[in-house]
CSV table of C-alpha atoms in Angstrom, one decimal:
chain,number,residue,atom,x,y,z
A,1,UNK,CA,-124.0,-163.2,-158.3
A,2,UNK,CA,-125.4,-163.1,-154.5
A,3,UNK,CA,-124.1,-162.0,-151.5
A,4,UNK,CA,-124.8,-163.0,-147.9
A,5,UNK,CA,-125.3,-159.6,-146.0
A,6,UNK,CA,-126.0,-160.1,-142.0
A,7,UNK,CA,-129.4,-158.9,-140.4
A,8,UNK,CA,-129.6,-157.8,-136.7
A,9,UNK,CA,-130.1,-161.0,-135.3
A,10,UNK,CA,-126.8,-162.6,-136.5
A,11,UNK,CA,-128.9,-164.4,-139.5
A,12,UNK,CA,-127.6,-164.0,-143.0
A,13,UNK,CA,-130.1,-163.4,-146.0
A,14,UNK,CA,-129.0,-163.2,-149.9
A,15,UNK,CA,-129.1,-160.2,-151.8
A,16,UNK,CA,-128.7,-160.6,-155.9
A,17,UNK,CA,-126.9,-157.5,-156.9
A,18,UNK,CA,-127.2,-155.3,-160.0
A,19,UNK,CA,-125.7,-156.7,-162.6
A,20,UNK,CA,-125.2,-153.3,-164.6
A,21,UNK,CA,-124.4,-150.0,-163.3
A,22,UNK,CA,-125.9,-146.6,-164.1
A,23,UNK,CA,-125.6,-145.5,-167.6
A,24,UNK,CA,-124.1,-142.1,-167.2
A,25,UNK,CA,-121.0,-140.5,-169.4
A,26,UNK,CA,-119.6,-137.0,-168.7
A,27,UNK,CA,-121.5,-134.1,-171.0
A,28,UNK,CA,-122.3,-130.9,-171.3
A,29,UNK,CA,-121.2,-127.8,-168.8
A,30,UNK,CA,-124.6,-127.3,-166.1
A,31,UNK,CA,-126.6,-124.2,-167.0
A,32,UNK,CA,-129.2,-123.7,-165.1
A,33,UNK,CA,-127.0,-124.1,-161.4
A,34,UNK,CA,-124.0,-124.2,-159.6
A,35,UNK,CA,-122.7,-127.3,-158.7
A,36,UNK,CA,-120.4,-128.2,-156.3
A,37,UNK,CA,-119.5,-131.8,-155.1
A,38,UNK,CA,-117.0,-131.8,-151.4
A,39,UNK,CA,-114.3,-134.3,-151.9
A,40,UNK,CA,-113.1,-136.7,-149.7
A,41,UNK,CA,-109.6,-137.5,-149.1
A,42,UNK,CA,-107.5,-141.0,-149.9
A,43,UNK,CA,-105.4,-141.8,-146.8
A,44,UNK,CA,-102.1,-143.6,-147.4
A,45,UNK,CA,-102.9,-147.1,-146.2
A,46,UNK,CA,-99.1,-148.1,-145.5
A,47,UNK,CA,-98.1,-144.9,-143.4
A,48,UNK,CA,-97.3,-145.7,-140.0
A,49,UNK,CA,-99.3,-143.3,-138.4
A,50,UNK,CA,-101.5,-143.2,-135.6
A,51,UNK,CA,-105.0,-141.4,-135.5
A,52,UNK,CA,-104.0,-138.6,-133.5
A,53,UNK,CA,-100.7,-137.8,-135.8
A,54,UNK,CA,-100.5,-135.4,-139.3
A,55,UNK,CA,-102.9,-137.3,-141.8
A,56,UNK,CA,-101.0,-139.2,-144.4
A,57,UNK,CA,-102.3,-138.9,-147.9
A,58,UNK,CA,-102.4,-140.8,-151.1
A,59,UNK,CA,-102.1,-137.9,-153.1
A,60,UNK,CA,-102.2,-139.7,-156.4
A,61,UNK,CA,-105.2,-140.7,-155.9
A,62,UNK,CA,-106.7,-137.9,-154.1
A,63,UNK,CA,-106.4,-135.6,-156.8
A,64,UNK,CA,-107.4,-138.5,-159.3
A,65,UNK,CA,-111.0,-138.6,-157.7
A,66,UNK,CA,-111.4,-134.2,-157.9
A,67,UNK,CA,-110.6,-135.4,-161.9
A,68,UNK,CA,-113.5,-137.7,-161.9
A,69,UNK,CA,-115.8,-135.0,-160.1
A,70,UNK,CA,-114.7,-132.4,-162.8
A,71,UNK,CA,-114.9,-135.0,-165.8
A,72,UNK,CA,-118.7,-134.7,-165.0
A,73,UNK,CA,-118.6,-131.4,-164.9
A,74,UNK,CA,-119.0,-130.8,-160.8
A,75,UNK,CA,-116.5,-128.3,-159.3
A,76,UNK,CA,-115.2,-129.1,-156.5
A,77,UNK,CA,-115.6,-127.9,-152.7
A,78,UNK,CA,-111.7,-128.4,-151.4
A,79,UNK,CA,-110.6,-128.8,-147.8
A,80,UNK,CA,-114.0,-128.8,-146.8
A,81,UNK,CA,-115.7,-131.3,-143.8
A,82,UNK,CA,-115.9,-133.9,-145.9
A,83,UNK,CA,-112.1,-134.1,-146.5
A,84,UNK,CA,-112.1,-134.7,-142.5
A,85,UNK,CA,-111.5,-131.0,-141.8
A,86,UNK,CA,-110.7,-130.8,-138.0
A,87,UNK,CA,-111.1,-134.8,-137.8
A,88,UNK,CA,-108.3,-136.2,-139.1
A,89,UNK,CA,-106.5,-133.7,-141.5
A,90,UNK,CA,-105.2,-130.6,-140.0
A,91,UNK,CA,-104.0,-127.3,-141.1
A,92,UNK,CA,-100.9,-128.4,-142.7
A,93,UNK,CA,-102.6,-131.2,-144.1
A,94,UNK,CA,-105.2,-129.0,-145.4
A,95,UNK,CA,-103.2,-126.3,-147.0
A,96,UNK,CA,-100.9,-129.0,-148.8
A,97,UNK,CA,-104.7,-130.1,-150.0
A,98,UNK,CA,-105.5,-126.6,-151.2
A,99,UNK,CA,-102.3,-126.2,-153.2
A,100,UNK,CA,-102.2,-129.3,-154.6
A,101,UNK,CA,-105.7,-129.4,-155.8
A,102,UNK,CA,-105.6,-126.0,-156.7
A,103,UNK,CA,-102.6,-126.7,-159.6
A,104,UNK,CA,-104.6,-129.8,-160.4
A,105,UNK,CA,-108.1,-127.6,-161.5
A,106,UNK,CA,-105.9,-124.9,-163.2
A,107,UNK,CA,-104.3,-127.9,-165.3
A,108,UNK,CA,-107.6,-129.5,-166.1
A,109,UNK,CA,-109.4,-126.6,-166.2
A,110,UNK,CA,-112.1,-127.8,-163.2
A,111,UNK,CA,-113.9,-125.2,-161.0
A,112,UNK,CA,-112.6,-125.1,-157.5
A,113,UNK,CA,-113.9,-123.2,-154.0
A,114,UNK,CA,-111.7,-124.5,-151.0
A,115,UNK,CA,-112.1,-124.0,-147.3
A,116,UNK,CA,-111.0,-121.1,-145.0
A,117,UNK,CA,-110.8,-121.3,-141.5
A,118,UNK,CA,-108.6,-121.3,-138.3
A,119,UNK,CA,-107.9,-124.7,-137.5
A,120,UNK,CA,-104.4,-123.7,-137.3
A,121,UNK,CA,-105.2,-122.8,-133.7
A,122,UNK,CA,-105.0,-125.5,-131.3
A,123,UNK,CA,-106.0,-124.1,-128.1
A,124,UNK,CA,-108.5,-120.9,-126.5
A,125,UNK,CA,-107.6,-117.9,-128.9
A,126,UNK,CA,-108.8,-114.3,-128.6
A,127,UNK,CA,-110.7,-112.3,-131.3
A,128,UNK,CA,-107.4,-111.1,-133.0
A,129,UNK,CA,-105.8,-114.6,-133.2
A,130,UNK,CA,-109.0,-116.0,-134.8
A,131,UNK,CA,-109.0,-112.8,-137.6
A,132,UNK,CA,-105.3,-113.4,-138.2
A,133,UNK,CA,-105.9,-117.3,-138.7
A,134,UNK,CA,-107.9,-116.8,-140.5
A,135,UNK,CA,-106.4,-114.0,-142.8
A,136,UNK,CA,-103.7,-116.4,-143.3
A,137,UNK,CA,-105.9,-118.9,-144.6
A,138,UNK,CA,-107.8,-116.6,-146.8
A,139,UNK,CA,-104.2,-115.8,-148.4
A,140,UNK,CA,-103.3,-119.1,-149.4
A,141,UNK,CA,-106.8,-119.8,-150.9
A,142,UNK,CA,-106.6,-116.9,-152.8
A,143,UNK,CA,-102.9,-117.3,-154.2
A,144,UNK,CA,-104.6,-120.6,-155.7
A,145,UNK,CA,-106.3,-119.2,-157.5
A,146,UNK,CA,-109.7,-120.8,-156.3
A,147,UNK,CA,-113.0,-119.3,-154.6
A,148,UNK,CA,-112.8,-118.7,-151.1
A,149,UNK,CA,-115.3,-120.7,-148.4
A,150,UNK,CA,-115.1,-118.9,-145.1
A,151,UNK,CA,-116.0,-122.0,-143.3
A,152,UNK,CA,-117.5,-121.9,-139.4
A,153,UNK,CA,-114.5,-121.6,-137.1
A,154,UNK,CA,-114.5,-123.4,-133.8
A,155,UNK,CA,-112.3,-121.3,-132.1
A,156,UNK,CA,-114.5,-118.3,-132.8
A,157,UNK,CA,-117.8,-120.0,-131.4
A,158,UNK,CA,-115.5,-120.6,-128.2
A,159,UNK,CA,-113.6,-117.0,-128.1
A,160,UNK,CA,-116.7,-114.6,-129.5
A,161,UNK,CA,-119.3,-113.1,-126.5
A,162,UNK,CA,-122.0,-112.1,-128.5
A,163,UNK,CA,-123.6,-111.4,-132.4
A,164,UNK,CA,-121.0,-108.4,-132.4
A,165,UNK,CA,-118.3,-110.7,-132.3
A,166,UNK,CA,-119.0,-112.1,-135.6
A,167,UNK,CA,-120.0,-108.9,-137.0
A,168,UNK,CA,-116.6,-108.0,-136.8
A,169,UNK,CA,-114.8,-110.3,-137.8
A,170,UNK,CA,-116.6,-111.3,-140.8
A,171,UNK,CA,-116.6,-107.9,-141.9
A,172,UNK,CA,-113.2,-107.2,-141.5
A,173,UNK,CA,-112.6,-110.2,-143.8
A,174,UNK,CA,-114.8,-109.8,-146.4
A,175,UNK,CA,-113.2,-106.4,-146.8
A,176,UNK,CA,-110.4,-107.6,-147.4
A,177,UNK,CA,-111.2,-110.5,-150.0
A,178,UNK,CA,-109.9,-109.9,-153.4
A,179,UNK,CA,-112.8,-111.9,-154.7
A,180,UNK,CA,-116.4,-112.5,-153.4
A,181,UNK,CA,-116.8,-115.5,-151.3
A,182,UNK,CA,-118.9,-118.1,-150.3
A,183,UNK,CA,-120.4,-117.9,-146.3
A,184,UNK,CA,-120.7,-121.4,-145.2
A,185,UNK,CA,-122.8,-121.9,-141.5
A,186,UNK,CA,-122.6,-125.7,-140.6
A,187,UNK,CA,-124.6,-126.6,-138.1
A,188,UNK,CA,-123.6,-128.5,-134.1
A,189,UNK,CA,-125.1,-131.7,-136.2
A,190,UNK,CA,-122.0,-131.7,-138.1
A,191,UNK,CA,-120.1,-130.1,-135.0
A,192,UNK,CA,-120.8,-129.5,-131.9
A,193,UNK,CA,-118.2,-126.8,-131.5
A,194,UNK,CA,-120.5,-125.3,-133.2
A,195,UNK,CA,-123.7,-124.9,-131.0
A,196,UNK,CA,-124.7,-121.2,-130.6
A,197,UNK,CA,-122.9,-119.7,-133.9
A,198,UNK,CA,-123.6,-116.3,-135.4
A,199,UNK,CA,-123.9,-115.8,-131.5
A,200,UNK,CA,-127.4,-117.5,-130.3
A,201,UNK,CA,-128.4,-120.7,-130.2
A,202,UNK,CA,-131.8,-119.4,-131.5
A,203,UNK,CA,-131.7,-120.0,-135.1
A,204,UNK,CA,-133.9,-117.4,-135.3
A,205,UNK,CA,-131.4,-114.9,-133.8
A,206,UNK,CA,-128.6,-116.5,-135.7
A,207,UNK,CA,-130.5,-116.2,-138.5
A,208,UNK,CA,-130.7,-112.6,-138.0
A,209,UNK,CA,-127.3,-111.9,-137.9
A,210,UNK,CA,-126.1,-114.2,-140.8
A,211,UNK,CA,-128.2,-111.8,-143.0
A,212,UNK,CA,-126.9,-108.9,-141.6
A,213,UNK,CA,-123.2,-110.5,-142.2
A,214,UNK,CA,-124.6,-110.2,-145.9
A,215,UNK,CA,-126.5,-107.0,-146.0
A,216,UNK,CA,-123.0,-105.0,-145.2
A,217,UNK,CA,-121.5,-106.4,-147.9
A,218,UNK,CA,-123.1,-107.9,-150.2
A,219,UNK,CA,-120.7,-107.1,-153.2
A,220,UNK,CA,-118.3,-109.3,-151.7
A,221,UNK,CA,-120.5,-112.6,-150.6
A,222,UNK,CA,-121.2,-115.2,-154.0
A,223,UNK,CA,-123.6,-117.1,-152.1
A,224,UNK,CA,-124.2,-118.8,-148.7
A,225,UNK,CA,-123.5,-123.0,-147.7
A,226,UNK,CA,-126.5,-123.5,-145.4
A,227,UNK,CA,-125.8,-126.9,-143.2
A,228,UNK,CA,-128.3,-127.0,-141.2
A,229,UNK,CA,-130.7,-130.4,-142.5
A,230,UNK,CA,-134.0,-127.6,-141.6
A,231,UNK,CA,-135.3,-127.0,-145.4
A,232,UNK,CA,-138.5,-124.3,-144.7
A,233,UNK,CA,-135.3,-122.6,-142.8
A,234,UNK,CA,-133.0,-122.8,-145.8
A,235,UNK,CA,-135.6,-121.5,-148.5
A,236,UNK,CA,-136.5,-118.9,-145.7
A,237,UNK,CA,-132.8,-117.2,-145.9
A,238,UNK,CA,-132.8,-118.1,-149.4
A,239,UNK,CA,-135.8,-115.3,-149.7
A,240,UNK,CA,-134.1,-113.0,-148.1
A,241,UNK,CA,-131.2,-112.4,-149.5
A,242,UNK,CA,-129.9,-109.5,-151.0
A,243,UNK,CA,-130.0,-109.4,-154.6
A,244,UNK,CA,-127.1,-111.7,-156.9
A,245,UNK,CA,-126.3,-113.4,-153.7
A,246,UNK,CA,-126.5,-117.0,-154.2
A,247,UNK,CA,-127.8,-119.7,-152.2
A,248,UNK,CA,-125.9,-123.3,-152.3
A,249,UNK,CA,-127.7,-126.1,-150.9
A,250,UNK,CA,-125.7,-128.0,-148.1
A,251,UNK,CA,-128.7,-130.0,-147.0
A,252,UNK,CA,-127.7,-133.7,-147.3
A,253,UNK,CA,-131.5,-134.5,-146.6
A,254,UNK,CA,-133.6,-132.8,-148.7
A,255,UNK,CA,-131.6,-131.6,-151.5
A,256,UNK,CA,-133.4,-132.3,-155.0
A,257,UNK,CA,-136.4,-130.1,-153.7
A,258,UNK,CA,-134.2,-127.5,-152.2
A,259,UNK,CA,-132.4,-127.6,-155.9
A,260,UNK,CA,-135.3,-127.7,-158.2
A,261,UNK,CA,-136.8,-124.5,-155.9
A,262,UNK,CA,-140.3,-123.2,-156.1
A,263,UNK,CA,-142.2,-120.4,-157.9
A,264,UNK,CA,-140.0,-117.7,-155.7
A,265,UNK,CA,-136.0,-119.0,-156.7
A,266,UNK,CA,-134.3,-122.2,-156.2
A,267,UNK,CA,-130.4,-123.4,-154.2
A,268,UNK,CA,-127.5,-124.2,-156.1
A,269,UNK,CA,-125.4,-126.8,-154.4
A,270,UNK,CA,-122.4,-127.4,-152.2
A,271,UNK,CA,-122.7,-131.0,-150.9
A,272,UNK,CA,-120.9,-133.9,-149.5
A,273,UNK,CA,-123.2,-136.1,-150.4
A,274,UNK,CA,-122.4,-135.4,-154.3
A,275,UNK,CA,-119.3,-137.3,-153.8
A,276,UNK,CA,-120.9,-140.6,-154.3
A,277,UNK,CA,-123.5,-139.0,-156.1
A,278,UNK,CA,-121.1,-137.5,-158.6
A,279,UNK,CA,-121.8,-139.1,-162.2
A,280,UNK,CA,-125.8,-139.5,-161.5
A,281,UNK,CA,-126.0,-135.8,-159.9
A,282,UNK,CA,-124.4,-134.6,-162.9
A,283,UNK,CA,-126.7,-136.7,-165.2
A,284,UNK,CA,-129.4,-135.0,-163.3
A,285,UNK,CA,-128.8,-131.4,-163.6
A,286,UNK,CA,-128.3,-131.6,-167.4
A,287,UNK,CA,-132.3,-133.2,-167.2
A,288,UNK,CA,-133.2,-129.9,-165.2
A,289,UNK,CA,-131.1,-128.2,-167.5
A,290,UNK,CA,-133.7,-128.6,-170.0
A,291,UNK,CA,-136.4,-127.3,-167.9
A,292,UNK,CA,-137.3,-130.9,-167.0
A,293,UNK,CA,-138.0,-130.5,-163.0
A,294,UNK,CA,-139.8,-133.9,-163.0
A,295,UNK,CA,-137.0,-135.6,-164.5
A,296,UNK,CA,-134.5,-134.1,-162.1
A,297,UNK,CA,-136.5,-135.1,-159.3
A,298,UNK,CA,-137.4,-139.0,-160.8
A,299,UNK,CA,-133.5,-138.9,-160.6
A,300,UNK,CA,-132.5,-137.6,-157.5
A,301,UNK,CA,-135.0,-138.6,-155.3
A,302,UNK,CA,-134.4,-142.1,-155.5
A,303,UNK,CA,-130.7,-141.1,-153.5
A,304,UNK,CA,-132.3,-139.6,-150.4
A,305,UNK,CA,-132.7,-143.0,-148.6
A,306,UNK,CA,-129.1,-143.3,-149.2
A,307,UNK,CA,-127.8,-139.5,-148.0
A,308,UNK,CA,-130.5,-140.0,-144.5
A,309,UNK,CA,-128.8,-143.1,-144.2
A,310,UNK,CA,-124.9,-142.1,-144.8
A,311,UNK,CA,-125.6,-138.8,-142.8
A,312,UNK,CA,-127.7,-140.3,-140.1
A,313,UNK,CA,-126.9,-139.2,-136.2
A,314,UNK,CA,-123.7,-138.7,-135.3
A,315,UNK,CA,-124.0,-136.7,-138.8
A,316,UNK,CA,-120.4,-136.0,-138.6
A,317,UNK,CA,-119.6,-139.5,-138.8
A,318,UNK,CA,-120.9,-139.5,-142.5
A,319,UNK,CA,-117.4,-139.1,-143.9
A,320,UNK,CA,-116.6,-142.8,-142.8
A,321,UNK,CA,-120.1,-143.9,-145.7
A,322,UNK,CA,-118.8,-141.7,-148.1
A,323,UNK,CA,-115.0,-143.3,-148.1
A,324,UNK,CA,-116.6,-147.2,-148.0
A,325,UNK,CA,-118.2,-146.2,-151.0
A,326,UNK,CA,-115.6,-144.7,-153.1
A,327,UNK,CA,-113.6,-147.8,-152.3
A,328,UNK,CA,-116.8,-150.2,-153.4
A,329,UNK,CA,-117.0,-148.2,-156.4
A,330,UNK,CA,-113.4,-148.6,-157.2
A,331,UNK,CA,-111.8,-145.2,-156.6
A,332,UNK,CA,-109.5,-146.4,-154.1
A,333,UNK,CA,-107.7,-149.3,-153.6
A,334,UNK,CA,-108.8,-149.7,-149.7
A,335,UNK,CA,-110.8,-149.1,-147.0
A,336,UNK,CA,-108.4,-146.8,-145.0
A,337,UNK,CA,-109.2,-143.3,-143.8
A,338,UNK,CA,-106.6,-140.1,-142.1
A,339,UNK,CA,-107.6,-140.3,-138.4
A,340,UNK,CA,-108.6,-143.8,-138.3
A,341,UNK,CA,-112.3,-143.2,-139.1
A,342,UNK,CA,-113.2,-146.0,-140.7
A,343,UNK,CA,-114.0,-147.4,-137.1
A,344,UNK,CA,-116.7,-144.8,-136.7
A,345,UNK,CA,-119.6,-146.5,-138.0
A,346,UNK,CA,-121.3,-150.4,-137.7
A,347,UNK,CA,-121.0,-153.3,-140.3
A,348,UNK,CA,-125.0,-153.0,-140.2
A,349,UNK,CA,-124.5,-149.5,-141.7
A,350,UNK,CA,-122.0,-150.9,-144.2
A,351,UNK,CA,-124.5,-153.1,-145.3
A,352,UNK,CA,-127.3,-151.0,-145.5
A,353,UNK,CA,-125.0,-148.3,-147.3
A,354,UNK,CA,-123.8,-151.0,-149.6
A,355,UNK,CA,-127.3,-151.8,-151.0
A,356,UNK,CA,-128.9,-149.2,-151.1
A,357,UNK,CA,-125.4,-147.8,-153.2
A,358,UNK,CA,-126.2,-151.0,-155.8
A,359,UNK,CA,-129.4,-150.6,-156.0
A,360,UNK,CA,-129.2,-147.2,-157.0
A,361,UNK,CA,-126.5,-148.5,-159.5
A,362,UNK,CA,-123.5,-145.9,-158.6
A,363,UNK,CA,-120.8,-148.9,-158.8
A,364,UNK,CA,-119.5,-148.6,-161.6
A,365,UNK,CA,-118.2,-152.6,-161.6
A,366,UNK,CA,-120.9,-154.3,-159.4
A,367,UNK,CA,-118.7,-156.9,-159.6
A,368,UNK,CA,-115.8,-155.2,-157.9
A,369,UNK,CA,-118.2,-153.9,-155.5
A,370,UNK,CA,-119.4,-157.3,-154.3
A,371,UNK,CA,-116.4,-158.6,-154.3
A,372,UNK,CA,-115.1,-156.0,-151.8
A,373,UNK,CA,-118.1,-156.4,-149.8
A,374,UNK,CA,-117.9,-160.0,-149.0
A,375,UNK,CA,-113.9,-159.2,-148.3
A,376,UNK,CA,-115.1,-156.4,-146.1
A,377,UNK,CA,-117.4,-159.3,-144.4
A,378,UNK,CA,-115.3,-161.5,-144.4
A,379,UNK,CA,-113.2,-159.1,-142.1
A,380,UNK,CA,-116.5,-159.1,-139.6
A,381,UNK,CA,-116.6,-162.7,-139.4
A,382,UNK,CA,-118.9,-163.2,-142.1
A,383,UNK,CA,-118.5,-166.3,-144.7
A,384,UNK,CA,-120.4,-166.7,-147.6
């Protein structure tokens, strides 16, 4: 088995792929962390939509992959970015997501937190507009059933003057939240709607009032997403927090460090990049599990060089990586995304993604995946 992948120069050069994948099978339930994988979503590759219309779903196979993420014992982050939150699936798109998925974990018994936010708002909003939106979201979630992530809202970064602005209205919702919740503060990397949240665009500042967000009320805050790809930052608020307030990883780029911890506490995780990741992720934790920390890392550290390269600048762009390789892999029949995103990236970063994906051994038929990849090339102009 070889392959013909393209270098720079418009050269070809043969790679020999793996001939066997990972050995990993589903076992016992994590005990030593939290661990959440965000999902992706399956577009329907024979709607005739455009990018700009309501996302059309394969829902079938949408909720077959949250199965495979709970089958290894990974809950799952619903409705998150990584299911193209604001970039390509909208509200109503979203909360059909969030119900659906939410029957599917009570049926199969699989942990589930999903996403609350306003993008139900589609133009400048005041203060009140952005509490109700997001009130309205927080109901739905919470009907579910499932954990509640009060995501980063756009339309707050754009309507709020000042650090009292998001003292407010975080307050007034976790006040009302039947259940504690998870914060999640994604960085302008991700978005960049989102430069200056928590009301500075010193992270220092914002830092500041994140924690005091969780110092009023800390009996209704789980834990805290940090997104922000600045580790010393991330263990720095990790220190601080109040006491039997979590912190879940959402650092794509230095993750099995950030997870294994230090003398002084350790992250759980909320992360996109554990939807490709799923099954060796899994296999992982169980080694730490056992107290094994250099096992865990001998596993997981091999994966950075793919999560820098999948979440490389534009880092919001990652979701188009994350979809190629769930089709390699063989959880979807195609390369199609909602919005049209799987224009948003180069056939050099296929490539790249592809190999370093097989060499890591996370297709489960490296035949499958090779045979996709040369169609996929084949589509570039590429014959083998």
């Amino acid at each position: 088995m070889t392959i013909r992948l393209p270098l720079p120069d418009g050269s070809l050069r043969t790679y020999e792929p793996r001939t066997e994948p990972l050995a990993v099978t589903p076992g016992t339930p994590f005990t030593s962390r939290t661990v959440f994988s965000a999902a992706h979503v399956v577009a329907d590759p024979f709607a005739d939509t455009s990018p700009d219309a309501p996302a059309a779903v394969d829902w079938d196979a949408t909720l077959a992959f949250r199965r495979h993420l709970w089958s290894h014992g990974l809950g799952v982050a619903e409705a998150m970015d990584t299911a193209q939150r604001g970039m390509g699936l909208d509200w109503a798109g979203a909360a059909e997501l969030i119900r659906r998925s939410g029957a599917e974990a009570k049926a199969v018994g699989g942990r589930i937190a999903c996403g609350v936010g306003t993008d139900q708002l589609t133009g400048p909003a005041t203060l009140a507009e952005v509490r109700a939106a997001y009130e309205e979201q927080l109901a739905l979630v919470e009907e579910t059933g499932a954990q509640a992530i009060l995501m980063a809202s756009r339309a707050l970064a754009a309507a709020a003057s000042g650090p009292e602005d998001y003292l407010d209205v975080y307050g007034h919702l976790l006040r009302q939240a039947s259940e504690p919740v998870v914060l999640h503060w994604l960085g302008p990397m991700f978005d960049p709607a989102l430069e200056g949240y928590w009301g500075s665009s010193d992270l220092d500042a914002a830092t500041g009032t994140f924690l005091e967000v969780i110092a009023a009320h800390p009996d209704k805050v789980d834990g805290i997403k940090v997104s922000l790809l600045e580790a010393r930052r991330e263990i720095d608020i990790r220190r601080r927090l109040p006491g039997g307030v979590r912190c879940y990883t959402g650092d794509d780029f230095n993750y099995p460090e950030l997870i294994a911890g230090d003398e002084q506490g350790f992250s759980h995780a909320l992360l996109g990049i554990f939807d490709p990741l799923g099954p060796l992720a899994a296999q992982a934790v169980r080694v730490l599990d056992t107290g094994d920390t250099a096992g865990f890392r001998g596993l997981l550290d091999p994966t950075v060089e793919l999560s820098r390269h999948l979440f490389q600048a534009p880092t919001r762009f990652y979701k188009t990586g994350v979809v190629l390789l769930a089709w390699l892999a063989g959880h979807q029949s195609h390369f199609t995304m909602v919005g049209g995103l799987q224009s948003a990236r180069s056939l050099p970063h296929f490539t790249r993604a592809y190999e370093l994906a097989d060499g890591l051994g996370l297709f489960p038929d490296p035949k499958l995946a090779e045979d996709r990849m040369k169609t996929l090339l084949a589509l570039y102009g590429v014959n083998q």
